[in-house]
mmCIF file of C-alpha atoms in Angstrom:
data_model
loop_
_atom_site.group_PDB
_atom_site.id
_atom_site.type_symbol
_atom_site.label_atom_id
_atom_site.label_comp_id
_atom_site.label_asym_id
_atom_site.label_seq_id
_atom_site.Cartn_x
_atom_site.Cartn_y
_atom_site.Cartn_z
ATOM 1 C CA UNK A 1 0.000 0.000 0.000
ATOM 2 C CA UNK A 2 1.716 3.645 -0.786
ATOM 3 C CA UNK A 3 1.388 6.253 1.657
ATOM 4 C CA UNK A 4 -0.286 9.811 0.124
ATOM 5 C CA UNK A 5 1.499 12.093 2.753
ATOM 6 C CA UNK A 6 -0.388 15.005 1.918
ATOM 7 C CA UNK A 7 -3.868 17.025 1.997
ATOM 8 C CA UNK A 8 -4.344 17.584 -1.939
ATOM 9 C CA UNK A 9 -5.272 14.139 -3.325
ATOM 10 C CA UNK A 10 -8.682 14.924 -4.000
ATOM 11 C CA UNK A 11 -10.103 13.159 -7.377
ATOM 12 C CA UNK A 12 -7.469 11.500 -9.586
ATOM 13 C CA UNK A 13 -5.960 10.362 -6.735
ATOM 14 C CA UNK A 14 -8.515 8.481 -5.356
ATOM 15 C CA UNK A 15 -8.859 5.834 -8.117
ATOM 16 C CA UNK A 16 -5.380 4.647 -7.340
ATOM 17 C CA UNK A 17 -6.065 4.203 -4.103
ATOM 18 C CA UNK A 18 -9.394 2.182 -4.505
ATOM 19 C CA UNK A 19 -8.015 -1.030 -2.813
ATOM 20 C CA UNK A 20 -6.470 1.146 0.067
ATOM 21 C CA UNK A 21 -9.883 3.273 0.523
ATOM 22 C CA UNK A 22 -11.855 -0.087 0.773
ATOM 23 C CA UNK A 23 -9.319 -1.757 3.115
ATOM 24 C CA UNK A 24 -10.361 1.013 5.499
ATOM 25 C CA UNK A 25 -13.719 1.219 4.914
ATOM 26 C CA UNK A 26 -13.456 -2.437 5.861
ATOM 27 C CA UNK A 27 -11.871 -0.881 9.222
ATOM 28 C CA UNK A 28 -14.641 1.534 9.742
ATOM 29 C CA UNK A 29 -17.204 -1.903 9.535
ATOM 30 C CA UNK A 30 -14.458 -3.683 12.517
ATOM 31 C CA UNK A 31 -14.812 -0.362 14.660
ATOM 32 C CA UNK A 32 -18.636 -0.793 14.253
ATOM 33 C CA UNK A 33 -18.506 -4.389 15.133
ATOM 34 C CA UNK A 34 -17.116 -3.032 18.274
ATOM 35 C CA UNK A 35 -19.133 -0.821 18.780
ATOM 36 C CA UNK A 36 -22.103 -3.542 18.994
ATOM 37 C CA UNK A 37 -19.804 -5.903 21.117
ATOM 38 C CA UNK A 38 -19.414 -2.890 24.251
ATOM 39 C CA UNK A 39 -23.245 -2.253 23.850
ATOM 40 C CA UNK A 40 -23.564 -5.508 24.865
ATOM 41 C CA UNK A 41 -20.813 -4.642 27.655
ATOM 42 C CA UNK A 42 -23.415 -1.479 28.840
ATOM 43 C CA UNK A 43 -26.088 -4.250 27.917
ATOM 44 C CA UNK A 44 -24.869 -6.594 31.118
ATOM 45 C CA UNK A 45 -24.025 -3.557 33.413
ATOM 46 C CA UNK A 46 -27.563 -1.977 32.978
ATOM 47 C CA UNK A 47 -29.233 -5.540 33.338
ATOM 48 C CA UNK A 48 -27.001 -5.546 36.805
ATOM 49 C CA UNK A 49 -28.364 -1.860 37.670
ATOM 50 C CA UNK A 50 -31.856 -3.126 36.716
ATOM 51 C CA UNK A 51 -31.569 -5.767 39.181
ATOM 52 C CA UNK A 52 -29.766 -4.453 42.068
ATOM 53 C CA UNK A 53 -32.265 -0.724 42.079
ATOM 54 C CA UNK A 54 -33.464 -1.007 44.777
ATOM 55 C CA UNK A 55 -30.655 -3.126 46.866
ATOM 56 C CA UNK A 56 -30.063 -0.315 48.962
ATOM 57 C CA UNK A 57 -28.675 -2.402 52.668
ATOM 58 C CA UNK A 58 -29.665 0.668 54.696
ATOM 59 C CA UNK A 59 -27.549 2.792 52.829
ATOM 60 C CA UNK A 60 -28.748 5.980 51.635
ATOM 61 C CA UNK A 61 -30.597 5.673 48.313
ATOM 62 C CA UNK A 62 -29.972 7.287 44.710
ATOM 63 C CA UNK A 63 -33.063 9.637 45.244
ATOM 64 C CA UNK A 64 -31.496 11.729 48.715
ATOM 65 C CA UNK A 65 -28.195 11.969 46.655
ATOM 66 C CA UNK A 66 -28.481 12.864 43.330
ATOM 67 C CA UNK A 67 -27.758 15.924 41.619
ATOM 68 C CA UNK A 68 -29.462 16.604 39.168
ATOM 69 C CA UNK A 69 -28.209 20.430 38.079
ATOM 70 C CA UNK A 70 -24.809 18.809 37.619
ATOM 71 C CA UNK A 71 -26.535 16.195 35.635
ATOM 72 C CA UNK A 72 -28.442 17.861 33.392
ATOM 73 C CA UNK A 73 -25.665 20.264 32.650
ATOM 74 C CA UNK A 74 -23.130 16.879 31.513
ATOM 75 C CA UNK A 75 -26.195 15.526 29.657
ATOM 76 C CA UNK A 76 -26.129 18.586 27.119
ATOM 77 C CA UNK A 77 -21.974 19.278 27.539
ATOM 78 C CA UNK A 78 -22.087 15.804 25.961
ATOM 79 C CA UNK A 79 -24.587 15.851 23.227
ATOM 80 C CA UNK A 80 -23.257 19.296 22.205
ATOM 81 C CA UNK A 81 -19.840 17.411 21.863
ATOM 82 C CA UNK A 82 -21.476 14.882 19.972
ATOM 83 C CA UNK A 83 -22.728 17.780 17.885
ATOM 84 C CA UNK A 84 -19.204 19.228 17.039
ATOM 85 C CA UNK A 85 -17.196 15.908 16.806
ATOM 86 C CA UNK A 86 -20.414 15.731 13.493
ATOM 87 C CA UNK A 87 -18.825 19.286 12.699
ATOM 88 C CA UNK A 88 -15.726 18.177 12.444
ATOM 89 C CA UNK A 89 -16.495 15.413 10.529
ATOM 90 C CA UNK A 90 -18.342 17.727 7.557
ATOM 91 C CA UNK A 91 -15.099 19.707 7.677
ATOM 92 C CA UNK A 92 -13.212 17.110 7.155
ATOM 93 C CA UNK A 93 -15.756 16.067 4.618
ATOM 94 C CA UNK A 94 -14.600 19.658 2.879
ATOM 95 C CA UNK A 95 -11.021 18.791 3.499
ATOM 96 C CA UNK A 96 -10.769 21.964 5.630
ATOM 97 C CA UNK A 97 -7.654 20.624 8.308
ATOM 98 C CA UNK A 98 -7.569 23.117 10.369
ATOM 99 C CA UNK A 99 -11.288 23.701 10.792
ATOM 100 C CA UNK A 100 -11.761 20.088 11.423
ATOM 101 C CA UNK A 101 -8.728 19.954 14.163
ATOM 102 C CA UNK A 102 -10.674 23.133 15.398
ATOM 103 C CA UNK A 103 -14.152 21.230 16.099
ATOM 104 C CA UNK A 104 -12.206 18.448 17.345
ATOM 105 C CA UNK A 105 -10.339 20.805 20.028
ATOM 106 C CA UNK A 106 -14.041 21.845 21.208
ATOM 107 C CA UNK A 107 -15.202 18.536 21.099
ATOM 108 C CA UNK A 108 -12.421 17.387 23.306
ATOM 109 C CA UNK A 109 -12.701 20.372 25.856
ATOM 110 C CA UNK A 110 -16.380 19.370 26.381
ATOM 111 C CA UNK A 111 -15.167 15.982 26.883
ATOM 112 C CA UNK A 112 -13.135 16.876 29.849
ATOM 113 C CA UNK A 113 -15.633 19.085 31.566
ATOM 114 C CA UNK A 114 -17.635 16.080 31.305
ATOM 115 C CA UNK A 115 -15.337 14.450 32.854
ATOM 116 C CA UNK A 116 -14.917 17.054 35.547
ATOM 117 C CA UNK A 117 -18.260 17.031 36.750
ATOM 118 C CA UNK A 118 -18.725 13.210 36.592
ATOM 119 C CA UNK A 119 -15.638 13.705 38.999
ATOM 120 C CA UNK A 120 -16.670 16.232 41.346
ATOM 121 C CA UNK A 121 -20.092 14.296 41.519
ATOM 122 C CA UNK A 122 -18.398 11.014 42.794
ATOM 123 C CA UNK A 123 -16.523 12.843 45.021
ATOM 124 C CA UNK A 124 -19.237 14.575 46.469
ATOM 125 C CA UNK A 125 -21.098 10.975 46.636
ATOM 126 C CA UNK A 126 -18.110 9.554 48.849
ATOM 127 C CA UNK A 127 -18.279 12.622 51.063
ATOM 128 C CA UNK A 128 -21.948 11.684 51.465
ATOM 129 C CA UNK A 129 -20.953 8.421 52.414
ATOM 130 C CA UNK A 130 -21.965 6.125 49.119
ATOM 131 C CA UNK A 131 -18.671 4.359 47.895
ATOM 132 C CA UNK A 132 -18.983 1.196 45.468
ATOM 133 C CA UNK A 133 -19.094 -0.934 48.739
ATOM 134 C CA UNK A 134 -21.755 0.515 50.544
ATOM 135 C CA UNK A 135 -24.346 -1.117 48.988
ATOM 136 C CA UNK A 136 -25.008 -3.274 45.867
ATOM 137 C CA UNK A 137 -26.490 -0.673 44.464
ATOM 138 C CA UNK A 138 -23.938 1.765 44.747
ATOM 139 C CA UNK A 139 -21.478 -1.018 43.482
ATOM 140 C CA UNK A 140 -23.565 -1.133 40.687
ATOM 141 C CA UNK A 141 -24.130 2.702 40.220
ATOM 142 C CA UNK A 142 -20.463 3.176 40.359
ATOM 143 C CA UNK A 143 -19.863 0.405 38.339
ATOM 144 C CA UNK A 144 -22.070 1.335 35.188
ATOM 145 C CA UNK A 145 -21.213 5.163 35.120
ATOM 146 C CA UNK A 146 -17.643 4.637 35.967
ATOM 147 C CA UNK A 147 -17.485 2.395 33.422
ATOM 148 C CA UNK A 148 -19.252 5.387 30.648
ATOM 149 C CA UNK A 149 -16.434 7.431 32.073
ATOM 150 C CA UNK A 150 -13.324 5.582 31.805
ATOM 151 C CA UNK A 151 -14.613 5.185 27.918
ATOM 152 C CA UNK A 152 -14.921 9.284 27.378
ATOM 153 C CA UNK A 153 -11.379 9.348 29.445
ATOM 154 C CA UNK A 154 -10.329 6.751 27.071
ATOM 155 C CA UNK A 155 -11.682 8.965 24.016
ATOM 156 C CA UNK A 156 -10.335 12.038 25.185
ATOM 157 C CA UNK A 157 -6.364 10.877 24.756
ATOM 158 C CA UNK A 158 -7.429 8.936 21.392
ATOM 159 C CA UNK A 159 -8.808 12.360 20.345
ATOM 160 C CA UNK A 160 -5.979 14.378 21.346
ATOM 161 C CA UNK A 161 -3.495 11.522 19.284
ATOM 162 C CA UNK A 162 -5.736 11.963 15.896
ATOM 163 C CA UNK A 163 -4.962 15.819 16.434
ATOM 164 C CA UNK A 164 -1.779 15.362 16.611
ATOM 165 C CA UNK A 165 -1.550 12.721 13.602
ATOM 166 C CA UNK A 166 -3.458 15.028 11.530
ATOM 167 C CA UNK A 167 -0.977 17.992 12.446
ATOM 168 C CA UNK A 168 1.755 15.860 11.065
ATOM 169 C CA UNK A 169 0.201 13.910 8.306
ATOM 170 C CA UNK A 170 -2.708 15.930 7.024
ATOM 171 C CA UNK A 171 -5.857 14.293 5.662
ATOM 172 C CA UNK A 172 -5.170 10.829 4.367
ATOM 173 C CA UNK A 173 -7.337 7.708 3.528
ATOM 174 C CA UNK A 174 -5.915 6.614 7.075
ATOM 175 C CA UNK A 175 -6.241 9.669 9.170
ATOM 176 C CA UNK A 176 -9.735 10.109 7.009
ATOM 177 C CA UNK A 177 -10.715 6.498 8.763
ATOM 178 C CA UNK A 178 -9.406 7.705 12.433
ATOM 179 C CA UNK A 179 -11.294 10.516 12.597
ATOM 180 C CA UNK A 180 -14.667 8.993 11.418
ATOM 181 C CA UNK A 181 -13.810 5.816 13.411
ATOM 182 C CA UNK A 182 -13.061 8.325 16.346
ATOM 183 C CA UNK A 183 -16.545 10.508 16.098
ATOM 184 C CA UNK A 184 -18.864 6.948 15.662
ATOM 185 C CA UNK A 185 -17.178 6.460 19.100
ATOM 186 C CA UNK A 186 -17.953 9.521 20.349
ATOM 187 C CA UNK A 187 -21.884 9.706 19.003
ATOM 188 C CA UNK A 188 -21.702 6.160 20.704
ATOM 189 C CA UNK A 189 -20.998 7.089 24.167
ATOM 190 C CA UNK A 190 -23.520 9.889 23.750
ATOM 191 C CA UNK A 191 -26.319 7.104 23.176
ATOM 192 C CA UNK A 192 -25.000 5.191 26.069
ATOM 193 C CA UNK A 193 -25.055 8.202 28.126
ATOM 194 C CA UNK A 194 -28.634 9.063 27.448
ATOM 195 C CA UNK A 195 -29.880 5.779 28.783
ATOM 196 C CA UNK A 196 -27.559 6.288 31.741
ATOM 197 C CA UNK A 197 -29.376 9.506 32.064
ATOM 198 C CA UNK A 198 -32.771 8.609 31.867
ATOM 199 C CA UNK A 199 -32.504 4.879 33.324
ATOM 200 C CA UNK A 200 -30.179 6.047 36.502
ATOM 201 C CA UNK A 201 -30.680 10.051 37.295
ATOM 202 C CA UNK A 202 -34.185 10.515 36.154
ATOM 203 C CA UNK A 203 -35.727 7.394 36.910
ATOM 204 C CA UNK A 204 -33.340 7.888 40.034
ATOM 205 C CA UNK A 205 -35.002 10.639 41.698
ATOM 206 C CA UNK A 206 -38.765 9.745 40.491
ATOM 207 C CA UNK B 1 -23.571 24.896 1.671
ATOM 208 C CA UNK B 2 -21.473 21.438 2.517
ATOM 209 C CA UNK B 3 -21.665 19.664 -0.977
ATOM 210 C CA UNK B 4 -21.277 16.022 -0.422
ATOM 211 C CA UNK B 5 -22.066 15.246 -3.714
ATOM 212 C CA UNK B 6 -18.259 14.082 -4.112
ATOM 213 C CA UNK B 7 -19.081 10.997 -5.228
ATOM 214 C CA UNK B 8 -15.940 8.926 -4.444
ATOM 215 C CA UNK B 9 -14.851 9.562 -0.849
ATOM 216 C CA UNK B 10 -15.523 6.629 0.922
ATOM 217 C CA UNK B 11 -14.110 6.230 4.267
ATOM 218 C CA UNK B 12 -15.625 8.637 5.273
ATOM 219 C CA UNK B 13 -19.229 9.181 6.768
ATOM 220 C CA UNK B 14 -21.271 11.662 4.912
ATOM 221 C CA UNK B 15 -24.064 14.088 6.047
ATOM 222 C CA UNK B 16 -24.779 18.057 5.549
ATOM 223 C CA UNK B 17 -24.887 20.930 7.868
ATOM 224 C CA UNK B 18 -28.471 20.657 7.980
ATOM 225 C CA UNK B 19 -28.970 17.031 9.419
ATOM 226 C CA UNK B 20 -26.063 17.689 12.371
ATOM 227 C CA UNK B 21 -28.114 20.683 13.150
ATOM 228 C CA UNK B 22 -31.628 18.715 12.814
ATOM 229 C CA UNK B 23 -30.578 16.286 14.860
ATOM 230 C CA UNK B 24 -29.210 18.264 17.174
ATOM 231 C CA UNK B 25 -31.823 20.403 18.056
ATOM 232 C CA UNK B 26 -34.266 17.075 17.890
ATOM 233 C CA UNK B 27 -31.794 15.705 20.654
ATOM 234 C CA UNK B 28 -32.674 18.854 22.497
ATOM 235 C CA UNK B 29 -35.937 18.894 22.810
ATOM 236 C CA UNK B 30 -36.339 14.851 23.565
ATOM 237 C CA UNK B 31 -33.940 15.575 26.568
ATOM 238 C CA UNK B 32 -36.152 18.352 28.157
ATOM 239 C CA UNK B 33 -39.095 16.775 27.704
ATOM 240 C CA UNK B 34 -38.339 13.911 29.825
ATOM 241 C CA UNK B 35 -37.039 16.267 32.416
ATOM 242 C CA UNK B 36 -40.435 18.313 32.750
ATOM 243 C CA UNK B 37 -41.982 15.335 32.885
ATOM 244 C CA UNK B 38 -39.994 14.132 35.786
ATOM 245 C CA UNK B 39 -39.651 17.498 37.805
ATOM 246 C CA UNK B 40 -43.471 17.715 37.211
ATOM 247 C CA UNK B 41 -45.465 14.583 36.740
ATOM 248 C CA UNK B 42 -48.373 14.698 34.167
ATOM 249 C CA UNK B 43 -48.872 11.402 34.358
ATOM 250 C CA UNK B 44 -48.431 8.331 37.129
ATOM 251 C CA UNK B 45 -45.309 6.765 37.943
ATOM 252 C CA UNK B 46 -44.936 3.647 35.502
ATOM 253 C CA UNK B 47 -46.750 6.096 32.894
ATOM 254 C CA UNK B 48 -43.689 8.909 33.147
ATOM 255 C CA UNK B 49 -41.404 5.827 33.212
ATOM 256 C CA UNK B 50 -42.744 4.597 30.395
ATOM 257 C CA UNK B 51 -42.836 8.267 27.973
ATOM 258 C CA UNK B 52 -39.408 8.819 29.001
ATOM 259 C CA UNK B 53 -38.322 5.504 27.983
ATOM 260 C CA UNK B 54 -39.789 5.971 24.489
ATOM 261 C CA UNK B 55 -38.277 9.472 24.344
ATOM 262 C CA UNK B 56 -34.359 8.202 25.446
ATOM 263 C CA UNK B 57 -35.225 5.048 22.115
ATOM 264 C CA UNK B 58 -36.475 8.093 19.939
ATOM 265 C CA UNK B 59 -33.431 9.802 20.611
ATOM 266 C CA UNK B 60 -31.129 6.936 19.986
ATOM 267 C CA UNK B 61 -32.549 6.555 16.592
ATOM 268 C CA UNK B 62 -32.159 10.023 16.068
ATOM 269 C CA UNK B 63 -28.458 9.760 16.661
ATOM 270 C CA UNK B 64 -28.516 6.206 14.676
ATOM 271 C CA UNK B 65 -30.159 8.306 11.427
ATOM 272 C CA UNK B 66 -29.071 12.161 11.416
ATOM 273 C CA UNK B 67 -25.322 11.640 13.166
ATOM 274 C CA UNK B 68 -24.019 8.081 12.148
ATOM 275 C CA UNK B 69 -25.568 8.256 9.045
ATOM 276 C CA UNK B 70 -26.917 4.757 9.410
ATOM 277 C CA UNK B 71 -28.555 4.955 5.842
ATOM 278 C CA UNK B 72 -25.803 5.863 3.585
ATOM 279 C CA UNK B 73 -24.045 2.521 4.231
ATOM 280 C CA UNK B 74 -22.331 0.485 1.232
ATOM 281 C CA UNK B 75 -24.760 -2.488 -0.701
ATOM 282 C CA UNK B 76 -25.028 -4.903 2.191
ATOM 283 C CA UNK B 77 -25.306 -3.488 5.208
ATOM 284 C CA UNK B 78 -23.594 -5.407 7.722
ATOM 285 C CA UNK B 79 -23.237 -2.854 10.208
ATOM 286 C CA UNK B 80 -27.358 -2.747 10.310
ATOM 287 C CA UNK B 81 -27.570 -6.673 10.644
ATOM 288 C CA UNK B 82 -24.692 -6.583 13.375
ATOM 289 C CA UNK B 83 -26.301 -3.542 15.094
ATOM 290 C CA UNK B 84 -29.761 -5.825 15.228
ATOM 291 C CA UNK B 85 -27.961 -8.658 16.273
ATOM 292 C CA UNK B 86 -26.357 -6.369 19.388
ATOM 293 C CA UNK B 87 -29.517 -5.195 20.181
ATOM 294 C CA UNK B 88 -31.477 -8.324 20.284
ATOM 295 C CA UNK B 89 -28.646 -9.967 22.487
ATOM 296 C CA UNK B 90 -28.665 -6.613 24.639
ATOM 297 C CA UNK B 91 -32.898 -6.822 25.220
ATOM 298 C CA UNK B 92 -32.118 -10.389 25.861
ATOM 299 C CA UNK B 93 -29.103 -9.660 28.802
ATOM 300 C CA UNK B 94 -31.396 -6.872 29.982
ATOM 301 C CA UNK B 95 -35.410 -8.096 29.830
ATOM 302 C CA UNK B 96 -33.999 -11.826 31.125
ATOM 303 C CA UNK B 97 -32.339 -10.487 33.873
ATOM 304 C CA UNK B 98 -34.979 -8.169 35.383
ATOM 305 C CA UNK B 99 -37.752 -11.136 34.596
ATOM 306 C CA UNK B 100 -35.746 -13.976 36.286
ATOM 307 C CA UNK B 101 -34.669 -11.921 39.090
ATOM 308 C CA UNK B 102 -38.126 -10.504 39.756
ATOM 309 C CA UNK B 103 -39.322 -14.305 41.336
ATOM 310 C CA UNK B 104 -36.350 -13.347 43.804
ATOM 311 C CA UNK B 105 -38.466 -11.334 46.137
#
């Protein structure tokens, strides 16, 4: 396979490259087969949160603790992120670098405030005295929105590695595949995060 | 604006301005609803828990259609058939466990 090291192959060079373009949209179908394979991860933990609801052993329940101003605010930080990691798809879609590293820099500062709150929550949640072993349903609690969160920690230093490949190498076939690869990961854990939303805060506090 | 009609890019997932923004603002309005409905209940309990169920699937689709393009695959859509396949395991994993464990009590 030849490597096109730069950002100005757009027509001609794109029928010599046929077999490399499909090998990676053959990538793009892998990273969607994973995709399905940790939905089925968030599949099991939810079925566990399901369960275990109401398993509080004295402790003090979801509905005295929760948050929800803090919650609410990460719910639309994160579907606005999902929003801009689409923008910087469509700019790379118009082969604009820059703009596209641009969206991507929002999209990944949105991530960590995320990330920050989801912090600042759990911290407040030990203060209050519910760690994963108080109860099986913190265990589970911490367990299935810990887990959401290690995957958008997980996405943030992918992110910040495409932005720096696409610094050096421009838009490629390959870096083309990362990013998409990158923002169906990101839409992803938006999903997953809505159902975390309604299934633990809202129906949480009912 | 955004003129995808360059009709050899591949690897890439397609999609204008328009249907980002669409869904966007669709994503919106299906998360506030459910939150009125929480912080003020129209209806009764199973009832809210019920609308706001339907409004978190509506939304996934939403995503599924106007950000991951889920139509503009290539001829056979394997990504589709594998994302049924998830799903049906996942309703399995999740409607199993809550029925089996509910003869616990």
């Amino acid at each position: 396979m030849q490597q096109v090291a730069n950002n100005h192959e757009h027509g001609h060079a794109h029928d010599h490259e046929h077999g490399h373009e499909e090998h990676e949209q053959l990538k793009v179908l892998g990273f969607w087969i994973f995709l399905v394979t940790d939905c089925i991860l968030f599949g099991s933990l939810f079925a566990t949160y399901a369960v275990l609801m109401h398993s509080y052993a004295g402790g003090p329940t979801g509905k005295e603790l929760f948050e929800l101003p803090g919650v609410i605010a990460s719910t639309f930080i994160l579907l606005t992120s999902s929003f801009t990691s689409g923008l910087a798809i469509l700019a790379m879609n118009k082969g604009k670098v820059k703009e596209l590293i641009g969206w991507l820099v929002v999209t990944a500062l949105l991530g960590l405030s995320f990330i920050g709150l989801e912090i600042s929550e759990f911290t407040h949640l030990v203060h209050e005295g519910a760690t994963i072993s108080t109860s099986a349903f913190w265990s589970a609690f911490f367990t299935l929105v810990g887990t959401h969160g290690v995957h958008v920690s997980v996405g943030l230093f992918w992110m910040v590695a495409i932005m720096l490949q696409l610094r050096r190498r421009g838009l490629t076939p390959v870096t083309r595949r990362k990013v998409t690869t990158l923002s169906l990961y990101w839409h992803f854990l938006d999903v997953v995060w809505i159902f975390l939303f309604t299934v633990v805060y809202l129906m949480g506090v009912m | 604006m955004a003129n995808h009609t360059n009709h050899s890019s591949h690897a890439e997932s397609h999609g204008s301005l328009k249907s980002y923004v669409i869904g966007f603002i669709l994503s919106i309005v299906l998360t506030i609803i459910p939150l009125v409905l929480v912080m003020n209940p129209l209806f009764s309990k199973t009832g809210t828990i019920i609308a706001i169920m339907i409004m978190a699937v509506l939304q996934f689709v939403i995503q599924l259609f106007f950000f991951m393009h889920i139509r503009e695959g290539e001829k056979p859509r394997w990504n589709v058939q594998t994302l049924i396949l998830g799903l049906v395991i996942v309703l399995t994993i999740v409607a199993g466990s809550i029925w089996i464990m509910a003869f616990n009590v």
